[in-house]
Structures are given as structure tokens and as C-alpha cells.
Amino acid sequence: MAAKKLQIALYWGAACGGCDVAVLDTNEFILDVAAVADVRFWPIAVDGKYSDVEAMSDGELDLALFDGAVRNSENEHVAKLLRAKSKVLVAFGSCAYMGGIPGLANLVTKDEILATAYLSNASIEPGNQTVPRARSAVDGMTLEIPSFYRRVYRLQDVVDVDYFVPGCPPAPDQVKAVLLAVVKGELPPRGSVVGASERAVCDDCKRTKSEKKVKSFHRPFEIIQDSSRCLIEQGILCMGSATRSGCGVRCPNSNQGCRGCYGPLPGVSDHGAKFLSALASIVDSKDPKEIEHILDGLPDFISFAYRFGMPASTLQRSYK
Ligand code: SF4
Ligand code: SF4
Ligand code: SF4
């Protein structure tokens, strides 16, 4: 008798779709997955309904990959639903793992976001500006839409998560590693970061490294860079020293600084603070005025250092 196929689900919360595409980027491997697994729910690819998932028994799914952050009540509802119905729930990609790029919204308030999108948006006709409400009366009925939360959350802020797969998006090899681990029943201890390394991106980077002393910082387009030399030594921000490796050093190999999408190294709780501490040690001055001038050259530092993990940081959001 044929072995019972694995039952899997994929869902996108506050996401861009890149993590779902990353699953397809495993190319022909996806056919191997299809041979051993039934995809029971995948909104971006299959016309399933929430009621299909609600009708499943608890633990009926072997694996659910949740990508995207939790931005609204719908995201939280599905996170809880998939948690109940899945034996293994994976925070898949930087948004689910750390809040990701949607998490940068935690630097402003909910009211500021709604006002920018719906009140001062030039594409909306004057007089028609209105902010969406969770409940509205329409033709004698009550129309309900998901509630937009005050801030962005990680998946683990709303449900227990079994495994974390970093990356924006995760590299195809990581996607394979997770799926194979489930297929073979060889999962690491619960709570592990799967498919990434315990080393730093710098450890895998082939650029030449020497003493790091920086007098000024630049955006990549502002200077002609030496493509064989460490970027940060040239004053281009690169979070490689503070970031978990596993992506194949994708950004420095493309002449861009690492922005930290694989998250902090093991044991580090605040990724941006760790990077700031590394950065402070390479500023080449003891003169407070000059140091201030050098630091003024850091382009939008908060959005750089917390680009993928504002909700995972110590502060989690800005406080006004
Ligand atoms: S982790 Fe990156 S690719 Fe995945 S949903 Fe978030 S923004 Fe998109
Ligand atoms: S700081 Fe960036 S460019 Fe320099 S060695 Fe580390 S990863 Fe490579
Ligand atoms: S180099 Fe850094 S930002 Fe780029 S993919 Fe790797 S971990 Fe992510």
C-alpha cells in the first residue's frame, strides 16, 4: 500500500509574496514534494477557503509554512487556525520570523499610516477620503473587514512556533532543507532556526579583510567601490558581522552591504544594537565633534539596522 502523503499548508500574512515564490524557486524539487505531499491550503496558488481549514481536525496537517508578519486580525485568526490544525508550524521568512519589512511600520503610528494611505493620498478624489473601519453599515447590512492593528507582530507573538526559517526570502536550499527534514522525520530540536548557519555572513564572505577604521560612510552609489575588499572598510554599511549566514553571501557578492535579513547570530537578542556596537568600534576618531560628523553620514540608520526585525528588537516599535 502506498505511504500516506504528507498534508501541508502555506499561508501569507502581511507579506509580499516573495516567500511563496521562493518555494517555487526550488524548481524541479517541487515535483518531488508534490509526489509525497498534498497541498491542502495555499491561498497564493490554490483556491482554498478558510472554512476548508476550519473543517480539518486538530493536528491534521503535518506542516504549515506561515510567511509574512501579523498586521491585522485576519492574519492572527489564520495563524491560530493553522497552529491548531498543524503538527509543525514554521515561521517562514524574515517577516514571520522577525516582523520583516512590514515591521518598519512600527516606526510610525497606525493613525499616521491610515492618514497617509487614505486621507492625504493624491490618488483619492477630494471629498472621498475616508479611513476604513472594521465595521460599516452598507445597505442595511454590517460589512466587516479585518481590524488593522496598532503595530506589526511576529508570528511567535501570537502563537507557539516550532521552527524558524530566516531570509527575505529564504534561499531555495533552505526551503529544500525544511521540506526534506519534515519528509524524512529528521527535524532538529523544537525552536531551532532551520537551514541557516551558526556563523556570521562575514565568516563566509570572500572579500579581503584588514583593520577596520572608517572616517566616513557612504551609500553604495556614492563611491566607486573596490569589489574585492570588505565593504564596511570602504564606508558602505554591511551587517555581515552581526548576521547569521546561510544565504550564500548574496548581497556582498552583488556589491551591496548585507542588510541582515537572516537575523541575529545565536544568543543575540537585539540585532540592530549588536551591529551598532560593532560599528562604534570601527569609527576612526576620538574627537566628539568628528565622531558626530562621521555618524551623521549614516544613512537612515534605524531603518537600515532594523530593516527586517523592528518587532523583534528590544523596543519593538517607536514610542511617541
Ligand atoms: S520575508 Fe521578504 S520575501 Fe518573504 S514575505 Fe517578507 S518581504 Fe516578502
Ligand atoms: S562586513 Fe560585509 S563585506 Fe565585509 S567581510 Fe563582512 S560580509 Fe563581507
Ligand atoms: S547578505 Fe545579508 S541581507 Fe543579503 S541575503 Fe544574505 S543575510 Fe540577507
Coordinates of C-alpha atoms and ligand atoms in Angstrom, one line a residue:
M1 CA 0.0 0.0 0.0
A2 CA 1.3 3.5 -0.9
A3 CA 2.6 5.5 2.1
K4 CA 0.2 8.2 3.3
K5 CA 1.1 11.5 1.8
L6 CA 2.1 14.5 4.0
Q7 CA -0.5 17.1 4.4
I8 CA 0.9 20.6 4.1
A9 CA -0.3 24.2 4.1
L10 CA 1.2 27.5 3.2
Y11 CA -0.1 30.9 4.1
W12 CA 0.9 34.5 3.6
G13 CA 0.1 37.1 6.3
A14 CA 1.4 40.6 5.8
A15 CA 3.8 39.6 3.1
C16 CA 5.0 40.5 -0.4
G17 CA 4.6 37.0 -2.0
G18 CA 8.4 36.6 -2.3
C19 CA 8.5 33.7 0.2
D20 CA 5.8 31.8 -1.8
V21 CA 7.8 32.4 -4.9
A22 CA 10.9 31.1 -3.0
V23 CA 9.1 27.7 -2.7
L24 CA 8.6 27.6 -6.4
D25 CA 12.3 28.6 -6.9
T26 CA 13.2 25.1 -5.7
N27 CA 12.4 24.3 -9.4
E28 CA 12.0 20.6 -10.1
F29 CA 12.4 19.7 -6.4
I30 CA 8.8 21.0 -6.1
L31 CA 7.7 18.0 -8.1
D32 CA 9.4 15.7 -5.6
V33 CA 7.4 17.5 -2.9
A34 CA 4.2 17.0 -4.8
A35 CA 4.9 13.3 -5.1
V36 CA 5.0 12.9 -1.3
A37 CA 2.7 15.7 -0.1
D38 CA -0.8 17.0 -0.7
V39 CA -1.0 20.8 -0.6
R40 CA -4.3 21.4 1.4
F41 CA -4.2 25.2 1.6
W42 CA -2.1 27.8 -0.2
P43 CA -4.0 31.0 -0.9
I44 CA -1.5 32.4 -3.4
A45 CA -1.7 29.3 -5.6
V46 CA -4.8 27.3 -4.8
D47 CA -8.4 28.4 -4.4
G48 CA -8.9 27.1 -0.9
K49 CA -11.2 28.7 1.7
Y50 CA -10.7 29.3 5.4
S51 CA -13.7 27.1 6.0
D52 CA -11.7 24.2 4.5
V53 CA -9.1 24.6 7.2
E54 CA -11.7 25.2 9.9
A55 CA -13.2 21.8 9.0
M56 CA -10.0 19.9 9.5
S57 CA -9.3 18.1 12.7
D58 CA -6.7 19.4 15.1
G59 CA -3.2 18.3 14.0
E60 CA -4.5 17.0 10.6
L61 CA -1.8 19.0 8.8
D62 CA 1.8 17.7 9.1
L63 CA 3.3 21.0 8.2
A64 CA 2.3 24.6 7.8
L65 CA 4.6 27.3 6.5
F66 CA 3.5 30.8 7.6
D67 CA 5.2 33.6 5.8
G68 CA 4.5 37.3 6.4
A69 CA 4.1 39.2 9.6
V70 CA 0.9 39.6 11.6
R71 CA -0.6 43.0 10.8
N72 CA -4.3 42.5 11.2
S73 CA -7.0 40.4 12.8
E74 CA -7.2 38.1 9.7
N75 CA -3.5 37.3 9.9
E76 CA -3.9 36.4 13.6
H77 CA -7.0 34.4 13.0
V78 CA -5.3 32.2 10.3
A79 CA -2.1 31.9 12.5
K80 CA -4.2 30.5 15.3
L81 CA -6.2 28.3 12.9
L82 CA -3.0 26.8 11.4
R83 CA -1.4 26.4 14.8
A84 CA -4.4 24.3 15.9
K85 CA -4.5 22.2 12.7
S86 CA -0.7 21.6 12.2
K87 CA 1.7 19.3 13.9
V88 CA 4.6 21.5 12.8
L89 CA 4.2 25.3 12.3
V90 CA 7.2 27.1 10.7
A91 CA 7.7 30.9 10.7
F92 CA 8.9 31.0 7.1
G93 CA 10.9 34.0 6.1
S94 CA 12.1 37.2 7.8
C95 CA 8.6 38.7 8.1
A96 CA 7.1 35.8 10.1
Y97 CA 10.4 35.3 12.0
M98 CA 11.2 38.9 12.9
G99 CA 8.5 41.1 11.6
G100 CA 10.4 41.8 8.4
I101 CA 10.0 44.8 6.2
P102 CA 6.3 45.3 7.2
G103 CA 7.7 45.7 10.7
L104 CA 9.3 49.0 9.8
A105 CA 5.7 50.3 10.1
N106 CA 6.3 50.1 13.9
L107 CA 8.3 53.3 13.5
V108 CA 5.1 55.3 12.9
T109 CA 1.7 55.2 14.4
K110 CA -1.4 53.4 13.0
D111 CA -3.1 56.8 12.5
E112 CA -0.1 58.1 10.5
I113 CA -0.3 55.1 8.2
L114 CA -4.0 55.4 7.7
A115 CA -3.8 59.1 7.1
T116 CA -1.0 58.7 4.5
A117 CA -2.8 55.9 2.7
Y118 CA -6.4 57.2 2.8
L119 CA -6.5 60.9 3.7
S120 CA -3.5 62.7 2.1
N121 CA -3.3 60.3 -0.8
A122 CA -3.4 62.3 -4.1
S123 CA -4.9 59.5 -6.0
I124 CA -8.1 59.7 -3.9
E125 CA -10.6 62.3 -5.1
P126 CA -11.0 65.3 -2.7
G127 CA -14.2 64.7 -0.7
N128 CA -13.9 60.9 -1.0
Q129 CA -11.2 60.5 1.6
T130 CA -12.2 58.1 4.3
V131 CA -10.4 55.7 6.6
P132 CA -11.5 52.1 6.6
R133 CA -13.3 50.9 9.7
A134 CA -13.6 47.3 10.9
R135 CA -17.4 47.5 10.8
S136 CA -19.5 49.7 8.5
A137 CA -23.2 49.9 7.7
V138 CA -23.8 49.2 4.0
D139 CA -27.4 49.0 2.5
G140 CA -28.9 48.0 5.9
M141 CA -26.2 45.3 6.5
T142 CA -23.0 45.4 8.5
L143 CA -19.8 45.0 6.5
E144 CA -16.8 43.6 8.4
I145 CA -13.2 43.8 7.3
P146 CA -10.1 42.7 9.3
S147 CA -9.0 45.1 12.1
F148 CA -5.8 46.9 11.3
Y149 CA -3.6 46.5 14.4
R150 CA -1.7 49.3 16.2
R151 CA 1.6 47.7 15.3
V152 CA 3.1 44.7 13.5
Y153 CA 3.8 41.4 15.3
R154 CA 6.0 38.4 14.6
L155 CA 4.3 35.0 14.2
Q156 CA 5.7 33.9 17.6
D157 CA 4.0 36.9 19.3
V158 CA 0.6 35.4 18.6
V159 CA 1.1 31.6 18.5
D160 CA 3.7 29.0 19.5
V161 CA 6.1 28.4 16.6
D162 CA 8.0 25.2 16.1
Y163 CA 10.8 26.3 13.7
F164 CA 12.1 29.5 12.2
V165 CA 13.4 29.9 8.7
P166 CA 15.1 33.3 8.1
G167 CA 15.7 35.0 4.8
C168 CA 14.0 37.6 2.7
P169 CA 13.2 35.4 1.0
P170 CA 14.8 32.1 2.3
A171 CA 17.3 30.7 -0.2
P172 CA 16.0 27.7 -2.2
D173 CA 18.4 25.3 -0.4
Q174 CA 16.9 26.3 2.9
V175 CA 13.4 25.6 1.6
K176 CA 14.5 22.2 0.5
A177 CA 16.2 21.6 3.8
V178 CA 13.0 22.3 5.7
L179 CA 10.8 20.2 3.4
L180 CA 13.2 17.3 3.4
A181 CA 13.5 17.4 7.2
V182 CA 9.8 17.0 7.5
V183 CA 9.6 14.3 4.8
K184 CA 12.3 12.3 6.5
G185 CA 11.1 13.0 10.0
E186 CA 14.5 14.4 10.9
L187 CA 13.6 17.7 12.5
P188 CA 16.0 19.5 14.8
P189 CA 15.0 20.4 18.4
R190 CA 11.9 22.5 18.6
G191 CA 12.6 26.2 18.5
S192 CA 15.6 25.9 16.1
V193 CA 16.4 28.2 13.3
V194 CA 16.4 25.8 10.3
G195 CA 18.5 25.8 7.2
A196 CA 20.8 28.7 8.3
S197 CA 24.3 28.6 9.7
E198 CA 25.5 29.5 13.2
R199 CA 28.3 31.5 11.6
A200 CA 28.3 35.2 10.6
V201 CA 27.9 36.3 6.9
C202 CA 31.5 37.8 7.3
D203 CA 32.8 34.3 8.0
D204 CA 31.6 33.1 4.6
C205 CA 32.4 36.4 2.7
K206 CA 35.4 36.1 0.3
R207 CA 36.2 39.9 0.3
T208 CA 39.6 40.7 1.7
K209 CA 39.5 42.0 5.3
S210 CA 42.0 44.1 7.1
E211 CA 41.9 46.5 10.0
K212 CA 38.6 48.3 10.1
K213 CA 38.9 52.1 10.6
V214 CA 36.3 54.3 9.0
K215 CA 36.3 58.1 8.6
S216 CA 33.1 58.4 6.6
F217 CA 30.0 56.4 5.5
H218 CA 28.5 56.3 2.0
R219 CA 25.6 54.8 0.1
P220 CA 26.8 52.3 -2.5
F221 CA 26.1 54.6 -5.4
E222 CA 28.1 57.5 -3.9
I223 CA 31.6 55.9 -4.4
I224 CA 33.4 53.6 -6.8
Q225 CA 33.9 50.6 -4.7
D226 CA 36.7 48.0 -4.7
S227 CA 34.7 44.8 -5.4
S228 CA 37.3 42.6 -3.7
R229 CA 37.6 44.5 -0.4
C230 CA 35.4 44.4 2.6
L231 CA 32.5 46.9 2.1
I232 CA 32.4 48.3 5.6
E233 CA 36.1 49.1 5.4
Q234 CA 35.1 51.3 2.4
G235 CA 32.4 53.0 4.5
I236 CA 29.5 51.1 3.0
L237 CA 27.2 49.8 5.7
C238 CA 27.2 46.0 5.8
M239 CA 25.6 44.0 8.7
G240 CA 27.6 40.8 7.9
S241 CA 29.4 40.7 11.2
A242 CA 26.1 40.7 13.1
T243 CA 24.1 38.5 10.8
R244 CA 23.6 34.7 10.6
S245 CA 24.9 33.2 7.4
G246 CA 23.3 30.7 5.1
C247 CA 22.2 32.8 2.1
G248 CA 25.5 32.3 0.2
V249 CA 26.6 35.9 1.0
R250 CA 24.1 37.1 -1.6
C251 CA 24.4 40.8 -1.1
P252 CA 28.1 41.4 -0.7
N253 CA 28.6 39.2 -3.7
S254 CA 26.4 41.6 -5.6
N255 CA 28.3 44.7 -4.3
Q256 CA 25.7 45.5 -1.7
G257 CA 26.0 45.5 2.0
C258 CA 24.3 42.8 4.0
R259 CA 21.1 44.2 5.5
G260 CA 20.6 41.5 8.0
C261 CA 17.6 39.5 6.6
Y262 CA 18.9 36.2 8.2
G263 CA 18.6 37.8 11.6
P264 CA 20.9 38.0 14.5
L265 CA 23.6 35.4 15.4
P266 CA 22.7 32.8 18.0
G267 CA 22.5 34.3 21.5
V268 CA 22.0 37.9 20.3
S269 CA 18.6 39.4 21.3
D270 CA 18.9 42.8 19.6
H271 CA 20.3 42.6 16.1
G272 CA 20.5 46.3 15.4
A273 CA 22.1 47.1 18.8
K274 CA 24.7 44.4 18.1
F275 CA 25.5 45.9 14.7
L276 CA 25.7 49.4 16.2
S277 CA 28.2 48.2 18.8
A278 CA 30.4 46.7 16.0
L279 CA 30.1 49.9 14.1
A280 CA 31.1 52.1 17.1
S281 CA 34.3 50.1 17.3
I282 CA 35.5 51.0 13.8
V283 CA 34.8 54.8 13.8
D284 CA 38.3 56.2 13.4
S285 CA 38.3 59.2 15.7
K286 CA 38.4 60.2 19.4
D287 CA 37.2 63.7 18.8
P288 CA 33.5 64.0 19.7
K289 CA 32.7 66.6 17.0
E290 CA 34.4 64.5 14.3
I291 CA 32.6 61.3 15.6
E292 CA 29.3 63.2 15.4
H293 CA 30.1 64.3 11.9
I294 CA 31.0 60.7 10.9
L295 CA 27.8 59.3 12.4
D296 CA 25.8 62.0 10.6
G297 CA 26.8 60.2 7.4
L298 CA 25.0 57.0 8.4
P299 CA 22.0 57.0 6.0
D300 CA 18.7 56.3 7.9
F301 CA 20.4 54.1 10.4
I302 CA 17.3 52.8 12.3
S303 CA 15.6 51.6 9.0
F304 CA 18.9 50.0 8.0
A305 CA 19.8 48.2 11.2
Y306 CA 16.2 47.1 11.9
R307 CA 15.1 46.7 8.3
F308 CA 14.0 43.1 9.0
G309 CA 13.5 43.0 12.7
M310 CA 11.9 46.1 14.3
P311 CA 9.2 44.0 16.0
A312 CA 11.9 41.6 17.2
S313 CA 14.0 44.4 18.7
T314 CA 14.1 45.3 22.4
L315 CA 11.9 48.4 21.8
Q316 CA 9.7 46.6 19.2
R317 CA 8.3 49.9 18.0
S318 CA 8.9 53.7 18.4
Y319 CA 7.2 55.4 21.3
K320 CA 5.7 58.8 20.9
Ligands
SF4_1 S1 10.4 37.7 4.1 FE1 10.8 39.1 2.3 S2 10.2 37.8 0.6 FE2 9.2 36.9 2.4 S3 7.2 37.9 2.6 FE3 8.6 39.1 3.8 S4 9.3 40.7 2.5 FE4 8.4 39.1 1.2
SF4_2 S1 31.4 43.3 6.6 FE1 30.3 42.7 4.7 S2 31.8 43.0 3.0 FE2 33.0 43.0 5.0 S3 33.6 40.9 5.3 FE3 31.7 41.1 6.4 S4 30.1 40.5 4.9 FE4 32.0 40.8 3.7
SF4_3 S1 23.7 39.1 2.6 FE1 22.5 39.6 4.4 S2 20.7 40.8 3.6 FE2 21.7 39.7 1.9 S3 20.6 37.8 1.7 FE3 22.3 37.4 3.0 S4 21.6 37.7 5.1 FE4 20.1 38.6 3.7

